[in-house]
mmCIF file of C-alpha atoms in Angstrom:
data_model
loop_
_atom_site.group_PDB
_atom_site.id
_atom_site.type_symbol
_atom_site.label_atom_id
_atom_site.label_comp_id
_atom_site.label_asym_id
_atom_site.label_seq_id
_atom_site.Cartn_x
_atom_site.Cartn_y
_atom_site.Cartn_z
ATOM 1 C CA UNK A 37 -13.067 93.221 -18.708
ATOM 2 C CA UNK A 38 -13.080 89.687 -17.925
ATOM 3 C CA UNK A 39 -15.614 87.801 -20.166
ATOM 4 C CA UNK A 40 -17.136 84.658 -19.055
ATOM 5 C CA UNK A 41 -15.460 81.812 -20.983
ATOM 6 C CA UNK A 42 -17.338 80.122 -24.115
ATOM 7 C CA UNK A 43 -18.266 76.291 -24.319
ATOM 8 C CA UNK A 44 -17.702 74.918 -27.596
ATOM 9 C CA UNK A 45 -20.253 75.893 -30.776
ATOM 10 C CA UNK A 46 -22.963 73.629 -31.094
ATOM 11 C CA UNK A 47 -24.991 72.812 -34.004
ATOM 12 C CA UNK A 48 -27.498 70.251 -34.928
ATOM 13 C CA UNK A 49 -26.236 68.122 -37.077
ATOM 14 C CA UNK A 50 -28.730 66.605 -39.824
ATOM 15 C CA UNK A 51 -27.884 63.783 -42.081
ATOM 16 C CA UNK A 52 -29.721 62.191 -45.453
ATOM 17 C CA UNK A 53 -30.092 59.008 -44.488
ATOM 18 C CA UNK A 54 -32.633 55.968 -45.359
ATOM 19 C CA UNK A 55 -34.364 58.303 -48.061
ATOM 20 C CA UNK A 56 -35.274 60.995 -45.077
ATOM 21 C CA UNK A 57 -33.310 64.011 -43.809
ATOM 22 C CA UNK A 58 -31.885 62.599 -39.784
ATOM 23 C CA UNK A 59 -31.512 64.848 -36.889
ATOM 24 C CA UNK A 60 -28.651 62.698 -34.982
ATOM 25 C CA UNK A 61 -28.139 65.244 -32.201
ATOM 26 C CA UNK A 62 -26.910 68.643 -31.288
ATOM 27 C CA UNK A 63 -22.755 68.252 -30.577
ATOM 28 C CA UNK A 64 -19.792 70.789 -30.779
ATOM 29 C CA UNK A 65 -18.991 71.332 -34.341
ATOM 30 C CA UNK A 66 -15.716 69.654 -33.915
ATOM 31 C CA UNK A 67 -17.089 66.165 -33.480
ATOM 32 C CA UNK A 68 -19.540 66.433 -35.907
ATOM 33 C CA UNK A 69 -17.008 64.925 -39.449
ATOM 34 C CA UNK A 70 -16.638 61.711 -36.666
ATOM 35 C CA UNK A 71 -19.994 61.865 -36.095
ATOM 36 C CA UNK A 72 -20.457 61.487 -39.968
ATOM 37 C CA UNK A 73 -18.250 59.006 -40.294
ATOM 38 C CA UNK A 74 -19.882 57.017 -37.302
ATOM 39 C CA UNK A 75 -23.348 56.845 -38.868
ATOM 40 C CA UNK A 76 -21.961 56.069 -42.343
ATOM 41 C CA UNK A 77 -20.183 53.087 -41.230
ATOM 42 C CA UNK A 78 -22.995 51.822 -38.889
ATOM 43 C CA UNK A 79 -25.299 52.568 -41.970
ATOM 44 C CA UNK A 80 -22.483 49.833 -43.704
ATOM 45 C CA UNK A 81 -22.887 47.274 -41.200
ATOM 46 C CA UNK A 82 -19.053 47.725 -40.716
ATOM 47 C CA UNK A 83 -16.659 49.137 -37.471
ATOM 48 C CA UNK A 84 -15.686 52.849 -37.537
ATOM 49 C CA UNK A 85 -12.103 53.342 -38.027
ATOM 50 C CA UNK A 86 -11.318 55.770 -35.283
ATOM 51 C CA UNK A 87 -8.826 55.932 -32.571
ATOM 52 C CA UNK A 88 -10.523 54.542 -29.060
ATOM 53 C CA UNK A 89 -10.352 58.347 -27.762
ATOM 54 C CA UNK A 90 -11.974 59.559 -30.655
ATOM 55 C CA UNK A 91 -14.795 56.788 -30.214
ATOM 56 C CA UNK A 92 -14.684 58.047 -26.495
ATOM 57 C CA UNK A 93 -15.578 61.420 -27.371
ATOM 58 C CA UNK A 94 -18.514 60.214 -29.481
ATOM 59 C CA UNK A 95 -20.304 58.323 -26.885
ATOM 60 C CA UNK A 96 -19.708 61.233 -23.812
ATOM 61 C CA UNK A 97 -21.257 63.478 -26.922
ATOM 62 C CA UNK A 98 -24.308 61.184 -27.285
ATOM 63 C CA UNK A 99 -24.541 60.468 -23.646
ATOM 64 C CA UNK A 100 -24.799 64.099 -22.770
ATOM 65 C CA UNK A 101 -26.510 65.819 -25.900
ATOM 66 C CA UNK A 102 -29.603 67.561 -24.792
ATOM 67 C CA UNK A 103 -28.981 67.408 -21.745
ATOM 68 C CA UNK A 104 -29.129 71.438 -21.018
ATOM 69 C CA UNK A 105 -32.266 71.375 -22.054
ATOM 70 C CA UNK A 106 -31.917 73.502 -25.353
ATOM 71 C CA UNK A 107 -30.178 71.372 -27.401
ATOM 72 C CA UNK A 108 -31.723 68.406 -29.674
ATOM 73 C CA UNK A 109 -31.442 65.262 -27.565
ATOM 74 C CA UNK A 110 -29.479 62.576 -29.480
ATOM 75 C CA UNK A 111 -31.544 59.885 -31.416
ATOM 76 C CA UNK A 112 -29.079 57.667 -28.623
ATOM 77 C CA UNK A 113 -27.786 58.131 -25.513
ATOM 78 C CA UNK A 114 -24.837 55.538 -26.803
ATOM 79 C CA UNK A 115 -23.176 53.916 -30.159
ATOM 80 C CA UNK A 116 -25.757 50.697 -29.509
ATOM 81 C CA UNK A 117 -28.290 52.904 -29.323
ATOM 82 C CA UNK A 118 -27.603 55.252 -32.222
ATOM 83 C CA UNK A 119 -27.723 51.631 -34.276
ATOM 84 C CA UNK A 120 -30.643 50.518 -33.270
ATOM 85 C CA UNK A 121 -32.560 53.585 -34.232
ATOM 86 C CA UNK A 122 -30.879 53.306 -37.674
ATOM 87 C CA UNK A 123 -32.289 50.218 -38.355
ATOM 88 C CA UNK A 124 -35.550 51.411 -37.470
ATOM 89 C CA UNK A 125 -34.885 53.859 -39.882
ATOM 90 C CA UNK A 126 -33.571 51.133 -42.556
ATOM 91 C CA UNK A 127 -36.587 49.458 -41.916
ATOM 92 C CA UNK A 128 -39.111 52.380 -42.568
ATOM 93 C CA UNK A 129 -36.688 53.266 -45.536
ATOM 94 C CA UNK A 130 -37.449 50.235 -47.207
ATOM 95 C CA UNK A 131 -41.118 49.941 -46.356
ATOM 96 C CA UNK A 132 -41.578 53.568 -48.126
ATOM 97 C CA UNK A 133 -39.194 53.687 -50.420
ATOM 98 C CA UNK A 134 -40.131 56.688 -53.090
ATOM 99 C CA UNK A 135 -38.165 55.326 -56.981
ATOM 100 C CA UNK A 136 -38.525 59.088 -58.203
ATOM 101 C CA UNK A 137 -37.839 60.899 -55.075
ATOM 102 C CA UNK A 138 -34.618 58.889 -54.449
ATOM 103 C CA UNK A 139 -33.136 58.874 -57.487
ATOM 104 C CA UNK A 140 -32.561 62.243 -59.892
ATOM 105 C CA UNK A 141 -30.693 63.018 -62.580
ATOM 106 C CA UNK A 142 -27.415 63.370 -60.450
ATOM 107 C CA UNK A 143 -27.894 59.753 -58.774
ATOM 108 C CA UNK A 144 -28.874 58.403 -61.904
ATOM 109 C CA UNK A 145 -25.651 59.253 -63.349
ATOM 110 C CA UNK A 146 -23.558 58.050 -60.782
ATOM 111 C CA UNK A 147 -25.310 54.540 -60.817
ATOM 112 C CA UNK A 148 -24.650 54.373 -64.487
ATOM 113 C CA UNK A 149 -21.181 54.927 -64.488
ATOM 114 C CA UNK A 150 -20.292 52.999 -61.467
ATOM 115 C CA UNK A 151 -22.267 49.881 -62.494
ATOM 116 C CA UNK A 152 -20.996 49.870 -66.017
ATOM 117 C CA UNK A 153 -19.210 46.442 -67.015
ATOM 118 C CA UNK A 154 -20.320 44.418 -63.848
ATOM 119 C CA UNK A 155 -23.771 45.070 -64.295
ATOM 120 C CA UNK A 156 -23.430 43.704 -67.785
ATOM 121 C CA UNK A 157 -21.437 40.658 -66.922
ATOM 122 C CA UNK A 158 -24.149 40.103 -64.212
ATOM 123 C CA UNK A 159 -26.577 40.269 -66.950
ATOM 124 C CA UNK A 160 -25.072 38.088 -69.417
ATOM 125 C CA UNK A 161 -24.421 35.883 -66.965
ATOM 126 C CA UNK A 162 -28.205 35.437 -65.668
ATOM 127 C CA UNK A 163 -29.192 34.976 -69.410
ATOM 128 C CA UNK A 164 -27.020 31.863 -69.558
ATOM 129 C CA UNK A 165 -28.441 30.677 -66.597
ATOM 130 C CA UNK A 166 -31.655 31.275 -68.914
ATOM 131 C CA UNK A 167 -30.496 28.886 -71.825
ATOM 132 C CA UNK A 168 -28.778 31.700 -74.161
ATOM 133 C CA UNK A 169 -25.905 31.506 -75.623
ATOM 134 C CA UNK A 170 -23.763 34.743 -75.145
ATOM 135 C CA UNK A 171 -20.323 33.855 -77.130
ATOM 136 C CA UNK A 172 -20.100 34.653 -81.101
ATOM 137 C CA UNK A 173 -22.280 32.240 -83.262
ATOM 138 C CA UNK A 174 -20.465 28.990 -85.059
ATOM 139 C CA UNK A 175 -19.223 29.551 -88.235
ATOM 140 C CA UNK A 176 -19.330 26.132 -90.380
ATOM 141 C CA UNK A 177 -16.837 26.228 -93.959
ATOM 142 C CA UNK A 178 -18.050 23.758 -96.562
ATOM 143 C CA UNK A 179 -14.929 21.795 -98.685
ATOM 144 C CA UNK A 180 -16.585 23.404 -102.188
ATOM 145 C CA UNK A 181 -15.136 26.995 -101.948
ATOM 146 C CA UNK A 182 -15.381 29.714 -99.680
ATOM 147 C CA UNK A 183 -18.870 29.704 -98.725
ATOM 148 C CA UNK A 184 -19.384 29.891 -94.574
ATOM 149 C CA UNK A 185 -22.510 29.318 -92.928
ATOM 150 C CA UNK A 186 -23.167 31.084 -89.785
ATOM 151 C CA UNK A 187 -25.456 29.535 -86.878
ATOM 152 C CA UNK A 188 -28.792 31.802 -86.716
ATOM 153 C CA UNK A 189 -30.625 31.749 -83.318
ATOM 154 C CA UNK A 190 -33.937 32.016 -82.829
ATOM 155 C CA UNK A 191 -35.744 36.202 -82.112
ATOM 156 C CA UNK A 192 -36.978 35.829 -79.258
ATOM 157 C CA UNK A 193 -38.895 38.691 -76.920
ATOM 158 C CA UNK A 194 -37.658 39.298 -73.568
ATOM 159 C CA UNK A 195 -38.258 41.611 -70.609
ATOM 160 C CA UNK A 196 -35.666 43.050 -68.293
ATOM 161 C CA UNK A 197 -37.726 43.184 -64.853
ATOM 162 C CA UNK A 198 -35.950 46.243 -63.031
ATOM 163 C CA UNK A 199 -33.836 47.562 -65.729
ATOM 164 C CA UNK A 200 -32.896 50.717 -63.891
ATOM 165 C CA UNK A 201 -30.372 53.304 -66.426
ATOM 166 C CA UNK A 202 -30.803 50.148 -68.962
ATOM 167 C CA UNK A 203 -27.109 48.373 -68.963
ATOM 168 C CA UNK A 204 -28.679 44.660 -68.305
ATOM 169 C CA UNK A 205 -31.239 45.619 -71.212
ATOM 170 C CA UNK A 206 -28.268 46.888 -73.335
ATOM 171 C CA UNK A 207 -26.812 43.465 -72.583
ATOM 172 C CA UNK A 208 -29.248 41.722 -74.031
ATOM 173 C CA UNK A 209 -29.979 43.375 -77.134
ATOM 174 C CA UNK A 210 -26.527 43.024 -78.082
ATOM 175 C CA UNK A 211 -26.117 39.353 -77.899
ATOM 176 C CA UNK A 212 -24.613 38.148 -81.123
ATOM 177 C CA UNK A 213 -26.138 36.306 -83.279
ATOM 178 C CA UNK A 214 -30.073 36.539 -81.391
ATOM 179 C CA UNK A 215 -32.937 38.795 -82.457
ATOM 180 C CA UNK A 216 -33.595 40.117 -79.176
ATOM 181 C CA UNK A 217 -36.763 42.661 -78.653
ATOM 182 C CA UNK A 218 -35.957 43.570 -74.828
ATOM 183 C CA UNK A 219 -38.382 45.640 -73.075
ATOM 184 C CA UNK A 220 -37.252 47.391 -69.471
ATOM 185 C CA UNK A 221 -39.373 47.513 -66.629
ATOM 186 C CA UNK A 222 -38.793 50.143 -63.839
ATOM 187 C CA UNK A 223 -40.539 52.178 -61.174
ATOM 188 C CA UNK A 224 -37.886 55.172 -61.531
ATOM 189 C CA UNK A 225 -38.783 58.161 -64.308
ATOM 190 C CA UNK A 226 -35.466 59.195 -64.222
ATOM 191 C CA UNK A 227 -33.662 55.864 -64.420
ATOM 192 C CA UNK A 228 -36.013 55.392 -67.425
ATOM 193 C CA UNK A 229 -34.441 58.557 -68.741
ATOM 194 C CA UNK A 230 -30.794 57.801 -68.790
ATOM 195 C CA UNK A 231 -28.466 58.958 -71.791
ATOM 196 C CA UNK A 232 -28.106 54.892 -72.091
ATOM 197 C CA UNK A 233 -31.817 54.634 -73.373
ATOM 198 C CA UNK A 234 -30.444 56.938 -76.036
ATOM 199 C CA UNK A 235 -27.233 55.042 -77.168
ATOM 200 C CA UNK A 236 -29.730 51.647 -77.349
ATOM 201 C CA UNK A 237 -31.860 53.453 -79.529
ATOM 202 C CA UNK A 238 -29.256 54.194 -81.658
ATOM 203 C CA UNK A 239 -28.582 50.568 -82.455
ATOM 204 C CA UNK A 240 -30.119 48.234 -84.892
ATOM 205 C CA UNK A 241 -32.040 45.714 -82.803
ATOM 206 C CA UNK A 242 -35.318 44.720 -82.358
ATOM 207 C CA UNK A 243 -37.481 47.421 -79.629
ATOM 208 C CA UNK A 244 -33.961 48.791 -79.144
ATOM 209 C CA UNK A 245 -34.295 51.844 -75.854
ATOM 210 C CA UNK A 246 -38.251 50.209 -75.385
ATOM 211 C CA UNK A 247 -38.987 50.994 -71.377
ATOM 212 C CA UNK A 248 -42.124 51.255 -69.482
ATOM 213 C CA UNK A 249 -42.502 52.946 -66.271
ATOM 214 C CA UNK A 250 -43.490 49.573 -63.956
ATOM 215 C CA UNK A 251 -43.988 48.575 -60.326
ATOM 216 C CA UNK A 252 -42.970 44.914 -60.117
ATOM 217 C CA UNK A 253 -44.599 44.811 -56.894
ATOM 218 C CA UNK A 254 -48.098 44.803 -59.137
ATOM 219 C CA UNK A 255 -49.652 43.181 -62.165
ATOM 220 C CA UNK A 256 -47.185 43.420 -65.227
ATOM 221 C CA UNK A 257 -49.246 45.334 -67.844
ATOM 222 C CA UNK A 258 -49.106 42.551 -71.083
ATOM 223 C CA UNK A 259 -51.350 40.546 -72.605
ATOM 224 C CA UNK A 260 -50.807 36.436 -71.914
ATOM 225 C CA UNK A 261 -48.765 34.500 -73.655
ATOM 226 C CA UNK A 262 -46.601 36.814 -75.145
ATOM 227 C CA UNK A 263 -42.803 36.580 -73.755
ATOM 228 C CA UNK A 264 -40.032 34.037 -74.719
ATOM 229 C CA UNK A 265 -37.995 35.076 -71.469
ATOM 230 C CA UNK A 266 -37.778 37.501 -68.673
ATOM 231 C CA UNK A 267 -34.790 37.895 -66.380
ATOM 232 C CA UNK A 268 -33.326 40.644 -63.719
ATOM 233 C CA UNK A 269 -30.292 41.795 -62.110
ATOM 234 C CA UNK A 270 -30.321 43.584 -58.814
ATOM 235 C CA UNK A 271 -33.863 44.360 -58.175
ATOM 236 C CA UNK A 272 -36.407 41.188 -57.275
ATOM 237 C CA UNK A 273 -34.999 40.903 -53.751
ATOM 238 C CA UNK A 274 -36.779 43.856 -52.656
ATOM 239 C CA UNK A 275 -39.947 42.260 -52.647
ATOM 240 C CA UNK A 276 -39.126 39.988 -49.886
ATOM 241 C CA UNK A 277 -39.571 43.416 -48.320
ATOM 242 C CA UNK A 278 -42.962 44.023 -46.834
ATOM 243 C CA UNK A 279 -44.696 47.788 -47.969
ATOM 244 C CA UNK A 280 -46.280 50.458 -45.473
ATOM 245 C CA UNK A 281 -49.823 48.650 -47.602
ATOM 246 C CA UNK A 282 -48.716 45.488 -48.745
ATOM 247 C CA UNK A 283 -46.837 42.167 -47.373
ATOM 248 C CA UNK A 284 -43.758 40.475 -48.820
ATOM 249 C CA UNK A 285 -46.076 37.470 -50.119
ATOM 250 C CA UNK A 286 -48.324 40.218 -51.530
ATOM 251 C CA UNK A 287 -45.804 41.791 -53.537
ATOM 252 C CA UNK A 288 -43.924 38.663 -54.523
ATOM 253 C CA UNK A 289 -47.614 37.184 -55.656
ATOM 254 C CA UNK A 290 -48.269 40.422 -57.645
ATOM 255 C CA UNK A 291 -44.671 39.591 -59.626
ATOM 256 C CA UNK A 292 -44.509 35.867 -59.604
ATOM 257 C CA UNK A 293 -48.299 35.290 -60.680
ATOM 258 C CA UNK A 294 -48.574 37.838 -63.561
ATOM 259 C CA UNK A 295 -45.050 36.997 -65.146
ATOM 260 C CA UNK A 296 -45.990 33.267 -65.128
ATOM 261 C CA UNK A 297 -49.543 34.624 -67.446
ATOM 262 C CA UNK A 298 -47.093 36.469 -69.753
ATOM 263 C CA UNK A 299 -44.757 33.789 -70.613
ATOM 264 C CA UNK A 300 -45.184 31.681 -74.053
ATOM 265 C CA UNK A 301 -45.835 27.912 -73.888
ATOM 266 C CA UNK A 302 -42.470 27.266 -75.033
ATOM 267 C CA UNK A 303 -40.712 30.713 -72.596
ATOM 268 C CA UNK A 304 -36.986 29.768 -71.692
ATOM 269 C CA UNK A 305 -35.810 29.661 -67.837
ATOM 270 C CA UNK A 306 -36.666 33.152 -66.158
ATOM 271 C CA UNK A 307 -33.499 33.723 -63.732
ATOM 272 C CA UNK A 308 -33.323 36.932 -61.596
ATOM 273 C CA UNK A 309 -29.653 37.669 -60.018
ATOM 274 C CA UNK A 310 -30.390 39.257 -56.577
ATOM 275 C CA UNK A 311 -28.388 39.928 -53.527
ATOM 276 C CA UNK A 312 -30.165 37.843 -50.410
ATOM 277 C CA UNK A 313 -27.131 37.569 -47.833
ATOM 278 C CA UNK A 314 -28.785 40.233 -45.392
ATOM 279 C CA UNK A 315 -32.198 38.967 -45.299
ATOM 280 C CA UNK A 316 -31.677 34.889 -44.400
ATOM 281 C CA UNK A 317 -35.629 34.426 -45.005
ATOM 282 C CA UNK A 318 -36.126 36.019 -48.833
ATOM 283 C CA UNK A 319 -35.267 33.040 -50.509
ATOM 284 C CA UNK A 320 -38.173 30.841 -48.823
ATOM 285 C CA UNK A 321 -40.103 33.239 -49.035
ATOM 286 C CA UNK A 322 -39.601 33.426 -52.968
ATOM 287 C CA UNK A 323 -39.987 29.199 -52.887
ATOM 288 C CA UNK A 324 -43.033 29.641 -51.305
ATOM 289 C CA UNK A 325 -44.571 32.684 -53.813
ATOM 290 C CA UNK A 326 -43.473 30.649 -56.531
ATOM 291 C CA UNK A 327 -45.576 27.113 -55.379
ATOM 292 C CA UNK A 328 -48.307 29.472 -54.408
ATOM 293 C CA UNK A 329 -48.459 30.695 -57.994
ATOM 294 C CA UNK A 330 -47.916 27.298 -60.287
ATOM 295 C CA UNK A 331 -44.390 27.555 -61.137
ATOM 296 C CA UNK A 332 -42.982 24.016 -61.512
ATOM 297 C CA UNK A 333 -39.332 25.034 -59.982
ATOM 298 C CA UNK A 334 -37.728 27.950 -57.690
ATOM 299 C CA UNK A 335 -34.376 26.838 -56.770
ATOM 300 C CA UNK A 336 -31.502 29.236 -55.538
ATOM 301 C CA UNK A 337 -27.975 28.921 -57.499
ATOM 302 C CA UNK A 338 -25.139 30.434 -55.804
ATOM 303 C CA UNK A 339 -22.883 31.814 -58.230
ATOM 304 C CA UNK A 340 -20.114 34.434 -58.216
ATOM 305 C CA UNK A 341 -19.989 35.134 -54.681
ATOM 306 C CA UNK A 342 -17.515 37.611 -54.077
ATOM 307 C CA UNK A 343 -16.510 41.012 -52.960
ATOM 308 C CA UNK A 344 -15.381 42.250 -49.746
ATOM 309 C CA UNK A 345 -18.879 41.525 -47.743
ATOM 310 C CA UNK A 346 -19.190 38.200 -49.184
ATOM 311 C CA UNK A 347 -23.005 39.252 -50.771
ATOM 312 C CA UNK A 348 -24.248 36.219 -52.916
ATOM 313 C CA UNK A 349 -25.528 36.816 -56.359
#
């Protein structure tokens, strides 16, 4: 019997992406790992690496997805197209982005171990930039004997705004020769749950593994007057982000305006390492939050650039 010949299988394919579950389009099966790769290197900001024939195939599958009139239309009928409704997606991403839906125990993990080391030197670096010393105290020998003398700095009580899994707060309550209480602020559960909380709390330092469950975004819950310092690695940019219910100033007000209540008299430098290169208007819009809210100085110091995209920290 002579069988009528079958078209390649179709499927829809669906891809996490932005904090949501995408549908990109119905396409054969076969084309769906380049698909994959396609949106995860247009999710990078970067070129896929695929032959031009493979690329081909792509946009004659976006082109002509849905168009039999069972199949899920593509979110594109092209590559430009398929970009531009990612970054409508990006967009609504970062408008309602969800701390405890987005990161579990899994992601958590992951974070930890992959951020390890440079998230430290990050953080020892921004508390230079806040007027601590981070090498081994002096030791001073008198001419009499043996006795040494070693160079006490002052306690001091700091917050770490954005702490995530808690390696920048780590960092700080192991400076030598410092009393440092550090306190971590964070709007994820689980980050706030990490095995690191435990190994800080094992330590003997002042509020060693102290966190608090925190939206930056909003009043900081302390009483005036009471921190020496606050500082933060990765995490203040994202205010320059406006909210599905709040604007950027908003948010940057809610931060800027409450920290400034909760420093001492005497509070060192408050530096917060952040990654601005994709959004050319954060940093005036953290100058202007800043004069809007009595701070004397907000000035931008670029230091460490590196890495592949060129990202300043």
């Amino acid at each position: 019997l002579a069988g009528k010949p079958r078209g390649p299988r179709l499927k829809t394919l669906v891809i996490p992406l932005f904090g949501a579950d995408r549908i990109i389009g119905t396409f054969p099966t076969a084309l769906h790992s380049d698909m994959r790769h396609l949106v995860e290197m247009l999710r990078r900001n970067k070129l896929p690496r695929l032959a031009r024939e493979r690329l081909a195939a792509l946009e004659e599958a976006l082109a002509g997805c849905g168009s039999d009139g069972g199949s899920t239309p593509a979110v594109g009928r092209n590559v430009a197209e398929l970009r531009a409704q990612m970054e409508v997606w990006r967009l609504e991403g970062k408008s309602g982005f969800d701390a405890d839906r987005y990161y579990d125990a899994a992601r958590v993990s992951g974070y930890t171990e992959h951020n390890r080391g440079s998230q430290e030197d990050l953080a020892c670096r921004t508390l230079q930039l806040s007027s601590l010393e981070t090498g081994p105290p002096k030791v001073a020998s008198f001419d009499r004997g043996d006795v040494e003398t070693r160079e006490k700095r002052e306690g001091l009580l700091v917050m770490d705004l954005g702490c995530g899994s808690g390696l920048s707060t780590a960092a700080a309550a192991r400076l030598p020769g410092y009393a440092l209480g550090t306190i971590g602020l964070d709007l994820s559960s689980e980050m706030l749950r990490a095995e690191t909380w435990d190994e800080m709390a094992a330590e003997l330092s002042p509020l060693a593994g102290e966190r608090i469950k925190c939206d930056l975004s909003h009043r900081l819950p302390f009483r005036a007057g009471t921190f020496d310092l606050a500082y933060s690695v990765a995490a203040v940019h994202y205010l320059a982000q406006a909210s599905f219910t709040r604007s950027a100033a908003q948010r940057l007000d809610g931060l800027l305006g409450s920290l400034r209540g909760c420093l001492t008299e005497r509070a060192r430098p408050c530096t917060f390492q952040a990654f601005f290169t994709k959004d050319a208007s954060a940093v005036s819009k953290f100058k202007e939050a800043s004069e809007r809210n009595g701070w004397a100085l907000c000035d931008l110091v670029l230091d460490r650039a590196h890495g592949g995209s060129g990202a300043d920290r």
